[in-house]
Amino acid sequence: MTTTETVSHVSIWDNVSAGNCLWTAALSSSKAVVNGDTLTFTTLGFALTPLAA
């Protein structure tokens, strides 16, 4: 990452490459991050909602 990115969703995968997506979630508010930032969740800041396959 060479510029600021806005994180609005998270996902959990079972492998680094060629894995299966286990779940995705939208954050309750987006967060601007840059290379080297650590994204930390101190409270449940996302909601699990079903997505189409």
PDB file of N, CA and C in Angstrom:
ATOM      1  N   MET A   1       0.853  -1.159   0.000  1.00  0.00           N
ATOM      2  CA  MET A   1       0.000   0.000   0.000  1.00  0.00           C
ATOM      3  C   MET A   1       0.904   1.228   0.000  1.00  0.00           C
ATOM      4  N   THR A   2       0.683   2.105  -0.952  1.00  0.00           N
ATOM      5  CA  THR A   2       1.507   3.309  -1.058  1.00  0.00           C
ATOM      6  C   THR A   2       0.733   4.591  -0.788  1.00  0.00           C
ATOM      7  N   THR A   3      -0.542   4.471  -0.543  1.00  0.00           N
ATOM      8  CA  THR A   3      -1.387   5.640  -0.296  1.00  0.00           C
ATOM      9  C   THR A   3      -2.402   5.284   0.786  1.00  0.00           C
ATOM     10  N   THR A   4      -3.161   6.239   1.237  1.00  0.00           N
ATOM     11  CA  THR A   4      -4.197   5.974   2.232  1.00  0.00           C
ATOM     12  C   THR A   4      -5.303   5.124   1.616  1.00  0.00           C
ATOM     13  N   GLU A   5      -5.711   4.094   2.320  1.00  0.00           N
ATOM     14  CA  GLU A   5      -6.821   3.232   1.908  1.00  0.00           C
ATOM     15  C   GLU A   5      -7.924   3.351   2.950  1.00  0.00           C
ATOM     16  N   THR A   6      -9.164   3.202   2.534  1.00  0.00           N
ATOM     17  CA  THR A   6     -10.289   3.224   3.456  1.00  0.00           C
ATOM     18  C   THR A   6     -10.810   1.810   3.634  1.00  0.00           C
ATOM     19  N   VAL A   7     -10.779   1.327   4.872  1.00  0.00           N
ATOM     20  CA  VAL A   7     -11.267  -0.009   5.197  1.00  0.00           C
ATOM     21  C   VAL A   7     -12.725   0.114   5.613  1.00  0.00           C
ATOM     22  N   SER A   8     -13.600  -0.622   4.925  1.00  0.00           N
ATOM     23  CA  SER A   8     -15.027  -0.571   5.243  1.00  0.00           C
ATOM     24  C   SER A   8     -15.609  -1.948   5.541  1.00  0.00           C
ATOM     25  N   HIS A   9     -14.839  -3.017   5.231  1.00  0.00           N
ATOM     26  CA  HIS A   9     -15.293  -4.386   5.442  1.00  0.00           C
ATOM     27  C   HIS A   9     -14.110  -5.233   5.919  1.00  0.00           C
ATOM     28  N   VAL A  10     -14.400  -6.331   6.560  1.00  0.00           N
ATOM     29  CA  VAL A  10     -13.381  -7.311   6.942  1.00  0.00           C
ATOM     30  C   VAL A  10     -13.828  -8.684   6.454  1.00  0.00           C
ATOM     31  N   SER A  11     -12.861  -9.582   6.296  1.00  0.00           N
ATOM     32  CA  SER A  11     -13.189 -10.954   5.909  1.00  0.00           C
ATOM     33  C   SER A  11     -12.213 -11.911   6.579  1.00  0.00           C
ATOM     34  N   ILE A  12     -12.673 -13.122   6.829  1.00  0.00           N
ATOM     35  CA  ILE A  12     -11.853 -14.174   7.421  1.00  0.00           C
ATOM     36  C   ILE A  12     -11.751 -15.307   6.412  1.00  0.00           C
ATOM     37  N   TRP A  13     -10.519 -15.738   6.153  1.00  0.00           N
ATOM     38  CA  TRP A  13     -10.236 -16.791   5.181  1.00  0.00           C
ATOM     39  C   TRP A  13      -9.522 -17.942   5.879  1.00  0.00           C
ATOM     40  N   ASP A  14      -9.629 -19.152   5.329  1.00  0.00           N
ATOM     41  CA  ASP A  14      -8.982 -20.309   5.943  1.00  0.00           C
ATOM     42  C   ASP A  14      -7.588 -20.591   5.380  1.00  0.00           C
ATOM     43  N   ASN A  15      -7.101 -19.743   4.464  1.00  0.00           N
ATOM     44  CA  ASN A  15      -5.760 -19.905   3.918  1.00  0.00           C
ATOM     45  C   ASN A  15      -5.317 -18.565   3.344  1.00  0.00           C
ATOM     46  N   VAL A  16      -4.016 -18.338   3.304  1.00  0.00           N
ATOM     47  CA  VAL A  16      -3.488 -17.075   2.801  1.00  0.00           C
ATOM     48  C   VAL A  16      -3.753 -16.908   1.308  1.00  0.00           C
ATOM     49  N   SER A  17      -3.593 -17.982   0.546  1.00  0.00           N
ATOM     50  CA  SER A  17      -3.861 -17.928  -0.894  1.00  0.00           C
ATOM     51  C   SER A  17      -4.699 -19.137  -1.288  1.00  0.00           C
ATOM     52  N   ALA A  18      -5.587 -18.957  -2.230  1.00  0.00           N
ATOM     53  CA  ALA A  18      -6.470 -20.021  -2.732  1.00  0.00           C
ATOM     54  C   ALA A  18      -7.323 -20.626  -1.622  1.00  0.00           C
ATOM     55  N   GLY A  19      -7.643 -19.831  -0.619  1.00  0.00           N
ATOM     56  CA  GLY A  19      -8.461 -20.319   0.484  1.00  0.00           C
ATOM     57  C   GLY A  19      -9.939 -20.077   0.258  1.00  0.00           C
ATOM     58  N   ASN A  20     -10.706 -20.437   1.264  1.00  0.00           N
ATOM     59  CA  ASN A  20     -12.154 -20.243   1.245  1.00  0.00           C
ATOM     60  C   ASN A  20     -12.516 -19.089   2.169  1.00  0.00           C
ATOM     61  N   CYS A  21     -13.405 -18.240   1.714  1.00  0.00           N
ATOM     62  CA  CYS A  21     -13.892 -17.148   2.551  1.00  0.00           C
ATOM     63  C   CYS A  21     -14.862 -17.737   3.574  1.00  0.00           C
ATOM     64  N   LEU A  22     -14.555 -17.570   4.857  1.00  0.00           N
ATOM     65  CA  LEU A  22     -15.406 -18.112   5.915  1.00  0.00           C
ATOM     66  C   LEU A  22     -16.525 -17.142   6.276  1.00  0.00           C
ATOM     67  N   TRP A  23     -16.221 -15.851   6.329  1.00  0.00           N
ATOM     68  CA  TRP A  23     -17.263 -14.850   6.540  1.00  0.00           C
ATOM     69  C   TRP A  23     -16.737 -13.468   6.205  1.00  0.00           C
ATOM     70  N   THR A  24     -17.672 -12.565   5.941  1.00  0.00           N
ATOM     71  CA  THR A  24     -17.360 -11.161   5.686  1.00  0.00           C
ATOM     72  C   THR A  24     -18.284 -10.306   6.547  1.00  0.00           C
ATOM     73  N   ALA A  25     -17.854  -9.093   6.827  1.00  0.00           N
ATOM     74  CA  ALA A  25     -18.680  -8.191   7.632  1.00  0.00           C
ATOM     75  C   ALA A  25     -18.360  -6.750   7.268  1.00  0.00           C
ATOM     76  N   ALA A  26     -19.377  -5.914   7.309  1.00  0.00           N
ATOM     77  CA  ALA A  26     -19.204  -4.475   7.101  1.00  0.00           C
ATOM     78  C   ALA A  26     -18.908  -3.815   8.440  1.00  0.00           C
ATOM     79  N   LEU A  27     -17.963  -2.892   8.461  1.00  0.00           N
ATOM     80  CA  LEU A  27     -17.672  -2.144   9.681  1.00  0.00           C
ATOM     81  C   LEU A  27     -18.778  -1.128   9.932  1.00  0.00           C
ATOM     82  N   SER A  28     -19.029  -0.815  11.191  1.00  0.00           N
ATOM     83  CA  SER A  28     -20.055   0.179  11.512  1.00  0.00           C
ATOM     84  C   SER A  28     -19.615   1.582  11.102  1.00  0.00           C
ATOM     85  N   SER A  29     -18.306   1.809  11.005  1.00  0.00           N
ATOM     86  CA  SER A  29     -17.773   3.052  10.439  1.00  0.00           C
ATOM     87  C   SER A  29     -16.454   2.716   9.758  1.00  0.00           C
ATOM     88  N   SER A  30     -16.185   3.354   8.633  1.00  0.00           N
ATOM     89  CA  SER A  30     -14.963   3.064   7.894  1.00  0.00           C
ATOM     90  C   SER A  30     -13.768   3.720   8.580  1.00  0.00           C
ATOM     91  N   LYS A  31     -12.564   3.238   8.230  1.00  0.00           N
ATOM     92  CA  LYS A  31     -11.336   3.719   8.854  1.00  0.00           C
ATOM     93  C   LYS A  31     -10.281   3.926   7.775  1.00  0.00           C
ATOM     94  N   ALA A  32      -9.675   5.100   7.738  1.00  0.00           N
ATOM     95  CA  ALA A  32      -8.578   5.372   6.817  1.00  0.00           C
ATOM     96  C   ALA A  32      -7.288   4.825   7.422  1.00  0.00           C
ATOM     97  N   VAL A  33      -6.536   4.054   6.635  1.00  0.00           N
ATOM     98  CA  VAL A  33      -5.283   3.464   7.106  1.00  0.00           C
ATOM     99  C   VAL A  33      -4.188   3.706   6.075  1.00  0.00           C
ATOM    100  N   VAL A  34      -2.949   3.695   6.544  1.00  0.00           N
ATOM    101  CA  VAL A  34      -1.782   3.790   5.673  1.00  0.00           C
ATOM    102  C   VAL A  34      -0.854   2.629   5.991  1.00  0.00           C
ATOM    103  N   ASN A  35       0.116   2.392   5.130  1.00  0.00           N
ATOM    104  CA  ASN A  35       1.068   1.312   5.324  1.00  0.00           C
ATOM    105  C   ASN A  35       1.732   1.427   6.695  1.00  0.00           C
ATOM    106  N   GLY A  36       1.731   0.344   7.443  1.00  0.00           N
ATOM    107  CA  GLY A  36       2.323   0.324   8.774  1.00  0.00           C
ATOM    108  C   GLY A  36       1.321   0.501   9.899  1.00  0.00           C
ATOM    109  N   ASP A  37       0.103   0.943   9.600  1.00  0.00           N
ATOM    110  CA  ASP A  37      -0.935   1.078  10.624  1.00  0.00           C
ATOM    111  C   ASP A  37      -1.365  -0.294  11.124  1.00  0.00           C
ATOM    112  N   THR A  38      -1.805  -0.347  12.359  1.00  0.00           N
ATOM    113  CA  THR A  38      -2.397  -1.551  12.929  1.00  0.00           C
ATOM    114  C   THR A  38      -3.878  -1.286  13.138  1.00  0.00           C
ATOM    115  N   LEU A  39      -4.711  -2.123  12.540  1.00  0.00           N
ATOM    116  CA  LEU A  39      -6.157  -1.991  12.692  1.00  0.00           C
ATOM    117  C   LEU A  39      -6.576  -2.865  13.867  1.00  0.00           C
ATOM    118  N   THR A  40      -7.091  -2.247  14.923  1.00  0.00           N
ATOM    119  CA  THR A  40      -7.458  -2.956  16.142  1.00  0.00           C
ATOM    120  C   THR A  40      -8.936  -2.747  16.427  1.00  0.00           C
ATOM    121  N   PHE A  41      -9.618  -3.838  16.766  1.00  0.00           N
ATOM    122  CA  PHE A  41     -11.025  -3.763  17.142  1.00  0.00           C
ATOM    123  C   PHE A  41     -11.111  -3.843  18.657  1.00  0.00           C
ATOM    124  N   THR A  42     -11.560  -2.760  19.301  1.00  0.00           N
ATOM    125  CA  THR A  42     -11.687  -2.761  20.752  1.00  0.00           C
ATOM    126  C   THR A  42     -13.098  -3.131  21.192  1.00  0.00           C
ATOM    127  N   THR A  43     -14.053  -3.016  20.288  1.00  0.00           N
ATOM    128  CA  THR A  43     -15.430  -3.437  20.540  1.00  0.00           C
ATOM    129  C   THR A  43     -15.937  -4.101  19.276  1.00  0.00           C
ATOM    130  N   LEU A  44     -17.089  -4.702  19.357  1.00  0.00           N
ATOM    131  CA  LEU A  44     -17.660  -5.325  18.174  1.00  0.00           C
ATOM    132  C   LEU A  44     -18.128  -4.223  17.235  1.00  0.00           C
ATOM    133  N   GLY A  45     -17.279  -3.878  16.282  1.00  0.00           N
ATOM    134  CA  GLY A  45     -17.566  -2.771  15.383  1.00  0.00           C
ATOM    135  C   GLY A  45     -18.028  -3.202  14.011  1.00  0.00           C
ATOM    136  N   PHE A  46     -18.538  -4.413  13.896  1.00  0.00           N
ATOM    137  CA  PHE A  46     -19.040  -4.867  12.611  1.00  0.00           C
ATOM    138  C   PHE A  46     -20.251  -5.748  12.822  1.00  0.00           C
ATOM    139  N   ALA A  47     -21.046  -5.881  11.779  1.00  0.00           N
ATOM    140  CA  ALA A  47     -22.264  -6.690  11.838  1.00  0.00           C
ATOM    141  C   ALA A  47     -22.185  -7.785  10.790  1.00  0.00           C
ATOM    142  N   LEU A  48     -22.475  -9.005  11.186  1.00  0.00           N
ATOM    143  CA  LEU A  48     -22.465 -10.120  10.251  1.00  0.00           C
ATOM    144  C   LEU A  48     -23.778 -10.154   9.491  1.00  0.00           C
ATOM    145  N   THR A  49     -23.678 -10.093   8.188  1.00  0.00           N
ATOM    146  CA  THR A  49     -24.865 -10.180   7.342  1.00  0.00           C
ATOM    147  C   THR A  49     -24.576 -11.137   6.199  1.00  0.00           C
ATOM    148  N   PRO A  50     -25.553 -11.929   5.782  1.00  0.00           N
ATOM    149  CA  PRO A  50     -25.321 -12.875   4.698  1.00  0.00           C
ATOM    150  C   PRO A  50     -25.047 -12.158   3.377  1.00  0.00           C
ATOM    151  N   LEU A  51     -24.155 -12.732   2.594  1.00  0.00           N
ATOM    152  CA  LEU A  51     -23.857 -12.234   1.262  1.00  0.00           C
ATOM    153  C   LEU A  51     -24.191 -13.316   0.252  1.00  0.00           C
ATOM    154  N   ALA A  52     -24.524 -12.920  -0.937  1.00  0.00           N
ATOM    155  CA  ALA A  52     -24.796 -13.899  -1.995  1.00  0.00           C
ATOM    156  C   ALA A  52     -23.509 -14.627  -2.352  1.00  0.00           C
ATOM    157  N   ALA A  53     -23.616 -15.894  -2.670  1.00  0.00           N
ATOM    158  CA  ALA A  53     -22.437 -16.692  -3.025  1.00  0.00           C
ATOM    159  C   ALA A  53     -21.960 -16.366  -4.415  1.00  0.00           C
TER     160      ALA A  53
END
